PDB file of C-alpha atoms and ligand atoms in Angstrom:
ATOM      1  CA  UNK A 261     164.017 -36.706 229.818  1.00 93.00           C
ATOM      2  CA  UNK A 262     166.751 -39.089 228.752  1.00 98.00           C
ATOM      3  CA  UNK A 263     168.171 -38.410 225.276  1.00 98.00           C
ATOM      4  CA  UNK A 264     171.414 -40.339 225.322  1.00 98.00           C
ATOM      5  CA  UNK A 265     172.765 -43.629 226.600  1.00 98.00           C
ATOM      6  CA  UNK A 266     176.371 -44.492 227.365  1.00 98.00           C
ATOM      7  CA  UNK A 267     177.254 -48.176 227.627  1.00 98.00           C
ATOM      8  CA  UNK A 268     180.137 -50.075 229.155  1.00 98.00           C
ATOM      9  CA  UNK A 269     181.768 -52.738 226.971  1.00 98.00           C
ATOM     10  CA  UNK A 270     183.311 -55.626 228.949  1.00 96.00           C
ATOM     11  CA  UNK A 271     180.727 -57.749 230.771  1.00 94.00           C
ATOM     12  CA  UNK A 272     177.930 -55.466 229.593  1.00 97.00           C
ATOM     13  CA  UNK A 273     177.996 -55.957 225.803  1.00 98.00           C
ATOM     14  CA  UNK A 274     180.759 -58.526 225.400  1.00 97.00           C
ATOM     15  CA  UNK A 275     182.203 -61.138 227.693  1.00 94.00           C
ATOM     16  CA  UNK A 276     184.750 -63.872 227.684  1.00 87.00           C
ATOM     17  CA  UNK A 277     184.648 -65.264 231.180  1.00 71.00           C
ATOM     18  CA  UNK A 278     187.666 -65.675 233.387  1.00 68.00           C
ATOM     19  CA  UNK A 279     189.098 -68.679 231.568  1.00 84.00           C
ATOM     20  CA  UNK A 280     189.472 -67.094 228.116  1.00 90.00           C
ATOM     21  CA  UNK A 281     191.474 -64.122 229.396  1.00 89.00           C
ATOM     22  CA  UNK A 282     193.538 -66.504 231.504  1.00 91.00           C
ATOM     23  CA  UNK A 283     194.275 -68.511 228.359  1.00 93.00           C
ATOM     24  CA  UNK A 284     195.300 -65.327 226.550  1.00 94.00           C
ATOM     25  CA  UNK A 285     197.583 -64.389 229.463  1.00 95.00           C
ATOM     26  CA  UNK A 286     199.238 -67.809 229.309  1.00 96.00           C
ATOM     27  CA  UNK A 287     199.855 -67.238 225.601  1.00 97.00           C
ATOM     28  CA  UNK A 288     201.155 -63.718 226.331  1.00 97.00           C
ATOM     29  CA  UNK A 289     203.544 -65.122 228.952  1.00 98.00           C
ATOM     30  CA  UNK A 290     204.788 -67.779 226.487  1.00 98.00           C
ATOM     31  CA  UNK A 291     205.357 -65.136 223.840  1.00 98.00           C
ATOM     32  CA  UNK A 292     207.225 -62.765 226.198  1.00 98.00           C
ATOM     33  CA  UNK A 293     209.448 -65.614 227.445  1.00 98.00           C
ATOM     34  CA  UNK A 294     210.164 -66.717 223.873  1.00 98.00           C
ATOM     35  CA  UNK A 295     211.040 -63.254 222.554  1.00 98.00           C
ATOM     36  CA  UNK A 296     213.192 -62.346 225.575  1.00 98.00           C
ATOM     37  CA  UNK A 297     214.612 -65.890 225.879  1.00 98.00           C
ATOM     38  CA  UNK A 298     213.648 -66.096 229.549  1.00 98.00           C
ATOM     39  CA  UNK A 299     213.826 -69.341 231.492  1.00 97.00           C
ATOM     40  CA  UNK A 300     210.819 -71.099 233.098  1.00 97.00           C
ATOM     41  CA  UNK A 301     211.352 -69.321 236.441  1.00 97.00           C
ATOM     42  CA  UNK A 302     209.888 -66.148 234.894  1.00 98.00           C
ATOM     43  CA  UNK A 303     206.524 -67.716 234.075  1.00 98.00           C
ATOM     44  CA  UNK A 304     205.110 -67.382 237.575  1.00 97.00           C
ATOM     45  CA  UNK A 305     206.397 -63.780 237.855  1.00 97.00           C
ATOM     46  CA  UNK A 306     204.672 -62.838 234.602  1.00 98.00           C
ATOM     47  CA  UNK A 307     201.417 -64.551 235.607  1.00 97.00           C
ATOM     48  CA  UNK A 308     201.578 -62.752 239.000  1.00 97.00           C
ATOM     49  CA  UNK A 309     201.869 -59.482 237.103  1.00 98.00           C
ATOM     50  CA  UNK A 310     198.597 -60.298 235.288  1.00 97.00           C
ATOM     51  CA  UNK A 311     196.896 -60.802 238.651  1.00 96.00           C
ATOM     52  CA  UNK A 312     198.092 -57.348 239.760  1.00 96.00           C
ATOM     53  CA  UNK A 313     196.997 -55.914 236.411  1.00 97.00           C
ATOM     54  CA  UNK A 314     193.451 -57.237 236.760  1.00 94.00           C
ATOM     55  CA  UNK A 315     193.245 -55.856 240.309  1.00 95.00           C
ATOM     56  CA  UNK A 316     194.301 -52.446 238.917  1.00 96.00           C
ATOM     57  CA  UNK A 317     191.539 -52.616 236.292  1.00 96.00           C
ATOM     58  CA  UNK A 318     188.951 -53.281 238.989  1.00 94.00           C
ATOM     59  CA  UNK A 319     190.106 -50.336 241.041  1.00 94.00           C
ATOM     60  CA  UNK A 320     191.674 -47.579 238.894  1.00 95.00           C
ATOM     61  CA  UNK A 321     193.741 -45.299 241.138  1.00 94.00           C
ATOM     62  CA  UNK A 322     196.521 -42.769 240.694  1.00 93.00           C
ATOM     63  CA  UNK A 323     199.076 -45.281 241.980  1.00 94.00           C
ATOM     64  CA  UNK A 324     198.167 -47.786 239.257  1.00 96.00           C
ATOM     65  CA  UNK A 325     198.134 -45.238 236.453  1.00 96.00           C
ATOM     66  CA  UNK A 326     200.654 -47.563 234.721  1.00 97.00           C
ATOM     67  CA  UNK A 327     197.711 -49.885 233.941  1.00 97.00           C
ATOM     68  CA  UNK A 328     196.126 -47.301 231.600  1.00 97.00           C
ATOM     69  CA  UNK A 329     198.086 -48.222 228.459  1.00 98.00           C
ATOM     70  CA  UNK A 330     199.422 -51.542 227.134  1.00 98.00           C
ATOM     71  CA  UNK A 331     202.750 -49.756 226.642  1.00 97.00           C
ATOM     72  CA  UNK A 332     203.023 -48.696 230.293  1.00 98.00           C
ATOM     73  CA  UNK A 333     201.702 -52.088 231.457  1.00 98.00           C
ATOM     74  CA  UNK A 334     204.639 -53.764 229.715  1.00 98.00           C
ATOM     75  CA  UNK A 335     207.119 -51.212 231.073  1.00 98.00           C
ATOM     76  CA  UNK A 336     205.787 -51.962 234.556  1.00 98.00           C
ATOM     77  CA  UNK A 337     206.150 -55.714 233.937  1.00 98.00           C
ATOM     78  CA  UNK A 338     209.740 -55.437 232.700  1.00 98.00           C
ATOM     79  CA  UNK A 339     210.695 -53.249 235.678  1.00 97.00           C
ATOM     80  CA  UNK A 340     209.032 -55.737 237.999  1.00 96.00           C
ATOM     81  CA  UNK A 341     210.846 -58.794 236.661  1.00 97.00           C
ATOM     82  CA  UNK A 342     214.077 -56.877 236.047  1.00 97.00           C
ATOM     83  CA  UNK A 343     214.733 -57.602 232.380  1.00 97.00           C
ATOM     84  CA  UNK A 344     216.264 -55.424 229.685  1.00 95.00           C
ATOM     85  CA  UNK A 345     214.300 -55.203 226.460  1.00 98.00           C
ATOM     86  CA  UNK A 346     215.498 -53.766 223.146  1.00 98.00           C
ATOM     87  CA  UNK A 347     213.248 -51.376 221.182  1.00 98.00           C
ATOM     88  CA  UNK A 348     212.646 -54.076 218.552  1.00 98.00           C
ATOM     89  CA  UNK A 349     211.716 -56.665 221.158  1.00 98.00           C
ATOM     90  CA  UNK A 350     209.404 -54.177 222.905  1.00 98.00           C
ATOM     91  CA  UNK A 351     207.606 -53.369 219.634  1.00 98.00           C
ATOM     92  CA  UNK A 352     207.114 -57.019 218.789  1.00 98.00           C
ATOM     93  CA  UNK A 353     205.879 -57.925 222.282  1.00 98.00           C
ATOM     94  CA  UNK A 354     203.516 -54.914 222.352  1.00 98.00           C
ATOM     95  CA  UNK A 355     201.945 -55.866 219.021  1.00 98.00           C
ATOM     96  CA  UNK A 356     201.291 -59.494 219.964  1.00 98.00           C
ATOM     97  CA  UNK A 357     200.241 -58.559 223.545  1.00 98.00           C
ATOM     98  CA  UNK A 358     197.586 -56.127 222.283  1.00 98.00           C
ATOM     99  CA  UNK A 359     196.268 -58.352 219.484  1.00 97.00           C
ATOM    100  CA  UNK A 360     195.843 -61.602 221.417  1.00 94.00           C
ATOM    101  CA  UNK A 361     192.051 -61.100 221.705  1.00 94.00           C
ATOM    102  CA  UNK A 362     191.764 -61.274 217.899  1.00 95.00           C
ATOM    103  CA  UNK A 363     192.794 -64.925 218.119  1.00 90.00           C
ATOM    104  CA  UNK A 364     190.525 -65.793 221.029  1.00 88.00           C
ATOM    105  CA  UNK A 365     187.503 -63.550 220.362  1.00 92.00           C
ATOM    106  CA  UNK A 366     185.123 -62.491 223.140  1.00 94.00           C
ATOM    107  CA  UNK A 367     181.395 -63.172 222.674  1.00 95.00           C
ATOM    108  CA  UNK A 368     178.315 -60.964 222.750  1.00 96.00           C
ATOM    109  CA  UNK A 369     176.744 -61.133 226.195  1.00 95.00           C
ATOM    110  CA  UNK A 370     173.298 -61.651 224.638  1.00 94.00           C
ATOM    111  CA  UNK A 371     172.825 -62.994 221.128  1.00 95.00           C
ATOM    112  CA  UNK A 372     170.663 -60.055 220.049  1.00 97.00           C
ATOM    113  CA  UNK A 373     172.835 -57.183 221.335  1.00 98.00           C
ATOM    114  CA  UNK A 374     172.814 -55.604 217.869  1.00 98.00           C
ATOM    115  CA  UNK A 375     169.025 -55.650 217.555  1.00 98.00           C
ATOM    116  CA  UNK A 376     168.579 -54.287 221.102  1.00 98.00           C
ATOM    117  CA  UNK A 377     171.003 -51.405 220.499  1.00 98.00           C
ATOM    118  CA  UNK A 378     169.439 -50.580 217.127  1.00 98.00           C
ATOM    119  CA  UNK A 379     166.005 -50.481 218.742  1.00 98.00           C
ATOM    120  CA  UNK A 380     167.295 -48.098 221.453  1.00 98.00           C
ATOM    121  CA  UNK A 381     168.967 -46.028 218.764  1.00 97.00           C
ATOM    122  CA  UNK A 382     165.602 -45.091 217.314  1.00 97.00           C
ATOM    123  CA  UNK A 383     165.104 -42.812 220.350  1.00 97.00           C
ATOM    124  CA  UNK A 384     168.493 -42.322 221.975  1.00 98.00           C
ATOM    125  CA  UNK A 385     172.009 -41.427 220.943  1.00 98.00           C
ATOM    126  CA  UNK A 386     174.394 -44.157 222.071  1.00 98.00           C
ATOM    127  CA  UNK A 387     178.059 -43.970 223.083  1.00 98.00           C
ATOM    128  CA  UNK A 388     180.396 -46.714 224.178  1.00 98.00           C
ATOM    129  CA  UNK A 389     182.694 -45.940 227.118  1.00 98.00           C
ATOM    130  CA  UNK A 390     185.270 -48.654 227.632  1.00 98.00           C
ATOM    131  CA  UNK A 391     188.104 -48.964 230.095  1.00 98.00           C
ATOM    132  CA  UNK A 392     190.466 -50.886 227.878  1.00 97.00           C
ATOM    133  CA  UNK A 393     192.979 -53.264 229.394  1.00 94.00           C
ATOM    134  CA  UNK A 394     195.502 -55.287 227.479  1.00 96.00           C
ATOM    135  CA  UNK A 395     193.408 -54.839 224.323  1.00 97.00           C
ATOM    136  CA  UNK A 396     193.400 -51.205 223.118  1.00 98.00           C
ATOM    137  CA  UNK A 397     190.663 -49.285 221.261  1.00 98.00           C
ATOM    138  CA  UNK A 398     192.460 -49.879 217.963  1.00 98.00           C
ATOM    139  CA  UNK A 399     191.986 -53.649 218.337  1.00 98.00           C
ATOM    140  CA  UNK A 400     188.586 -53.423 220.063  1.00 98.00           C
ATOM    141  CA  UNK A 401     187.202 -51.653 216.970  1.00 98.00           C
ATOM    142  CA  UNK A 402     188.159 -54.722 214.906  1.00 98.00           C
ATOM    143  CA  UNK A 403     186.521 -57.006 217.466  1.00 97.00           C
ATOM    144  CA  UNK A 404     183.321 -54.919 217.522  1.00 98.00           C
ATOM    145  CA  UNK A 405     183.263 -55.021 213.735  1.00 98.00           C
ATOM    146  CA  UNK A 406     183.698 -58.795 213.800  1.00 97.00           C
ATOM    147  CA  UNK A 407     180.792 -59.026 216.279  1.00 97.00           C
ATOM    148  CA  UNK A 408     178.738 -56.756 213.997  1.00 98.00           C
ATOM    149  CA  UNK A 409     178.077 -53.955 216.493  1.00 98.00           C
ATOM    150  CA  UNK A 410     180.703 -51.363 215.560  1.00 98.00           C
ATOM    151  CA  UNK A 411     178.331 -49.310 213.405  1.00 98.00           C
ATOM    152  CA  UNK A 412     175.555 -48.882 216.001  1.00 98.00           C
ATOM    153  CA  UNK A 413     177.414 -46.322 218.140  1.00 98.00           C
ATOM    154  CA  UNK A 414     177.279 -42.549 217.693  1.00 98.00           C
ATOM    155  CA  UNK A 415     180.548 -42.250 219.616  1.00 98.00           C
ATOM    156  CA  UNK A 416     183.275 -44.591 220.824  1.00 98.00           C
ATOM    157  CA  UNK A 417     185.395 -43.712 223.827  1.00 98.00           C
ATOM    158  CA  UNK A 418     188.299 -45.935 224.781  1.00 98.00           C
ATOM    159  CA  UNK A 419     190.329 -45.136 227.895  1.00 98.00           C
ATOM    160  CA  UNK A 420     193.680 -45.754 226.212  1.00 98.00           C
ATOM    161  CA  UNK A 421     192.845 -43.177 223.521  1.00 98.00           C
ATOM    162  CA  UNK A 422     191.488 -40.417 225.776  1.00 98.00           C
ATOM    163  CA  UNK A 423     193.876 -41.153 228.671  1.00 97.00           C
ATOM    164  CA  UNK A 424     191.013 -41.195 231.138  1.00 97.00           C
ATOM    165  CA  UNK A 425     189.500 -44.156 232.949  1.00 97.00           C
ATOM    166  CA  UNK A 426     186.117 -44.651 234.517  1.00 98.00           C
ATOM    167  CA  UNK A 427     185.147 -43.809 237.271  1.00 98.00           C
ATOM    168  CA  UNK A 428     186.758 -40.423 236.457  1.00 97.00           C
ATOM    169  CA  UNK A 429     183.854 -38.031 235.812  1.00 98.00           C
ATOM    170  CA  UNK A 430     185.715 -36.482 232.867  1.00 98.00           C
ATOM    171  CA  UNK A 431     185.309 -39.561 230.689  1.00 98.00           C
ATOM    172  CA  UNK A 432     181.528 -39.559 231.224  1.00 98.00           C
ATOM    173  CA  UNK A 433     181.339 -35.819 230.488  1.00 98.00           C
ATOM    174  CA  UNK A 434     183.383 -36.333 227.338  1.00 98.00           C
ATOM    175  CA  UNK A 435     180.885 -38.977 226.172  1.00 98.00           C
ATOM    176  CA  UNK A 436     177.974 -36.587 226.797  1.00 98.00           C
ATOM    177  CA  UNK A 437     179.783 -33.868 224.872  1.00 98.00           C
ATOM    178  CA  UNK A 438     180.254 -36.233 221.917  1.00 98.00           C
ATOM    179  CA  UNK A 439     176.581 -37.185 222.009  1.00 98.00           C
ATOM    180  CA  UNK A 440     175.450 -33.582 222.428  1.00 98.00           C
ATOM    181  CA  UNK A 441     173.473 -34.466 225.564  1.00 98.00           C
ATOM    182  CA  UNK A 442     173.623 -33.032 229.070  1.00 98.00           C
ATOM    183  CA  UNK A 443     174.767 -35.450 231.815  1.00 98.00           C
ATOM    184  CA  UNK A 444     171.293 -35.272 233.379  1.00 98.00           C
ATOM    185  CA  UNK A 445     169.792 -36.377 230.050  1.00 98.00           C
ATOM    186  CA  UNK A 446     172.136 -39.342 229.722  1.00 98.00           C
ATOM    187  CA  UNK A 447     171.767 -42.837 231.172  1.00 98.00           C
ATOM    188  CA  UNK A 448     174.813 -45.055 231.724  1.00 98.00           C
ATOM    189  CA  UNK A 449     174.623 -48.845 231.754  1.00 98.00           C
ATOM    190  CA  UNK A 450     177.458 -50.967 233.102  1.00 97.00           C
ATOM    191  CA  UNK A 451     178.159 -54.000 235.260  1.00 95.00           C
ATOM    192  CA  UNK A 452     180.561 -52.487 237.794  1.00 95.00           C
ATOM    193  CA  UNK A 453     179.265 -50.750 240.921  1.00 94.00           C
ATOM    194  CA  UNK A 454     182.276 -48.498 241.499  1.00 95.00           C
ATOM    195  CA  UNK A 455     183.467 -47.980 237.915  1.00 97.00           C
ATOM    196  CA  UNK A 456     180.131 -47.648 236.137  1.00 98.00           C
ATOM    197  CA  UNK A 457     177.274 -46.994 238.535  1.00 97.00           C
ATOM    198  CA  UNK A 458     178.956 -44.697 241.060  1.00 97.00           C
ATOM    199  CA  UNK A 459     181.242 -43.117 238.464  1.00 98.00           C
ATOM    200  CA  UNK A 460     178.309 -42.194 236.229  1.00 98.00           C
ATOM    201  CA  UNK A 461     176.207 -41.013 239.168  1.00 98.00           C
ATOM    202  CA  UNK A 462     179.020 -38.767 240.446  1.00 98.00           C
ATOM    203  CA  UNK A 463     179.364 -37.262 236.955  1.00 98.00           C
ATOM    204  CA  UNK A 464     175.651 -36.387 237.018  1.00 98.00           C
ATOM    205  CA  UNK A 465     174.451 -39.141 234.646  1.00 98.00           C
ATOM    206  CA  UNK A 466     171.570 -41.509 235.356  1.00 98.00           C
ATOM    207  CA  UNK A 467     173.121 -44.866 236.261  1.00 98.00           C
ATOM    208  CA  UNK A 468     171.662 -48.304 235.600  1.00 97.00           C
ATOM    209  CA  UNK A 469     173.482 -51.394 236.735  1.00 96.00           C
ATOM    210  CA  UNK A 470     173.701 -54.317 234.338  1.00 96.00           C
ATOM    211  CA  UNK A 471     173.463 -57.447 236.444  1.00 93.00           C
ATOM    212  CA  UNK A 472     172.882 -60.653 234.526  1.00 85.00           C
ATOM    213  CA  UNK A 473     174.359 -62.698 237.373  1.00 79.00           C
ATOM    214  CA  UNK A 474     172.637 -62.634 240.757  1.00 73.00           C
ATOM    215  CA  UNK A 475     175.687 -63.286 242.902  1.00 70.00           C
ATOM    216  CA  UNK A 476     177.087 -59.792 242.828  1.00 75.00           C
ATOM    217  CA  UNK A 477     176.746 -56.508 244.639  1.00 74.00           C
ATOM    218  CA  UNK A 478     173.963 -54.496 243.104  1.00 84.00           C
ATOM    219  CA  UNK A 479     172.476 -51.032 242.973  1.00 89.00           C
ATOM    220  CA  UNK A 480     169.105 -49.691 241.867  1.00 92.00           C
ATOM    221  CA  UNK A 481     167.906 -49.391 239.240  1.00 95.00           C
ATOM    222  CA  UNK A 482     169.284 -52.501 237.585  1.00 94.00           C
ATOM    223  CA  UNK A 483     168.591 -54.587 234.492  1.00 95.00           C
ATOM    224  CA  UNK A 484     169.163 -58.302 234.091  1.00 94.00           C
ATOM    225  CA  UNK A 485     168.959 -58.095 230.323  1.00 95.00           C
ATOM    226  CA  UNK A 486     169.771 -55.275 227.925  1.00 97.00           C
ATOM    227  CA  UNK A 487     166.224 -55.753 226.639  1.00 97.00           C
ATOM    228  CA  UNK A 488     164.955 -54.024 229.793  1.00 97.00           C
ATOM    229  CA  UNK A 489     167.002 -50.831 229.430  1.00 98.00           C
ATOM    230  CA  UNK A 490     164.234 -48.836 227.743  1.00 97.00           C
ATOM    231  CA  UNK A 491     161.664 -49.858 230.360  1.00 97.00           C
ATOM    232  CA  UNK A 492     163.976 -48.927 233.257  1.00 97.00           C
ATOM    233  CA  UNK A 493     164.814 -45.549 231.721  1.00 98.00           C
ATOM    234  CA  UNK A 494     161.122 -44.785 231.265  1.00 97.00           C
ATOM    235  CA  UNK A 495     160.178 -45.950 234.773  1.00 96.00           C
ATOM    236  CA  UNK A 496     163.030 -44.346 236.698  1.00 96.00           C
ATOM    237  CA  UNK A 497     164.452 -41.481 234.738  1.00 96.00           C
ATOM    238  CA  UNK A 498     161.837 -39.948 232.430  1.00 87.00           C
TER     239      UNK A 498
HETATM  240 MG1  LIG B 530     182.416 -53.853 232.525  1.00 58.48          MG
END
C-alpha cells in the first residue's frame, strides 16, 4: 500500500528546455569575464566547463563530486581555466551564478501541476527530491514559491543542502524518513532512468518514470502526464 510519493523537480515538475539554461550560462560566462576582467579567449573555456558540468549532473559519480555544490563548481572552473580569484570576487560571482534562474524563470511542466499535487496530497504524503545544479535549494524555494507550488510539499530535499545526490539510496531513504513512510510504501516519480527510476528502485521505493516525450529511454511503469500518477500507483503498486 503506497502512503507517500517522492517527486523529482527538473523535467518532472518544472522545465526550461535546453535553450533557457544555455542562455543563463551565456549570461554567467559574461558576468564571470566581467568581474575577473578576462579577455574573450576565456569565453569558450567557460562554456566548455558548462558542458562538462551538465554531463556530471546526468551521471553523478565520485569523480565529479565537485559538481554537488555551486561553490565547488566554481572552484573547479577557476582551477580549470587557471585564474586567481579574490574572496570578494568569488562571493559576488557565486551570488549571481546561483541566482540567474530568478531572472529567467523555469516553467511548470503542466499548467495544472499545483492542482494535481493537491489532489494526490489528499491521500499521500509528498516530498520533493531534487538534484540541484547551478541553482541551489535556497533559490529553488523562491522559484517554487513564484510558481505557486512551494506549499504543497510535506518535505523538501535538495542535494546541495543534504550533500547527497540521486541515485544514492541515502537521499531516497532520507525522504522516506521525513515523510514517515517505509521505502516499500513510497512511490518515486522522475524523468531520469538512472537517477530517478533505478536509484529509487535500488533504495527499495516503487519507481514510476515520468516520460512526457516519446523519444527517450523508458522503463515500466511510466506516466506521460502527472495526472496519471494515481492510476499507475493503484494499478501497479497497491
Ligand atoms: Mg529530472
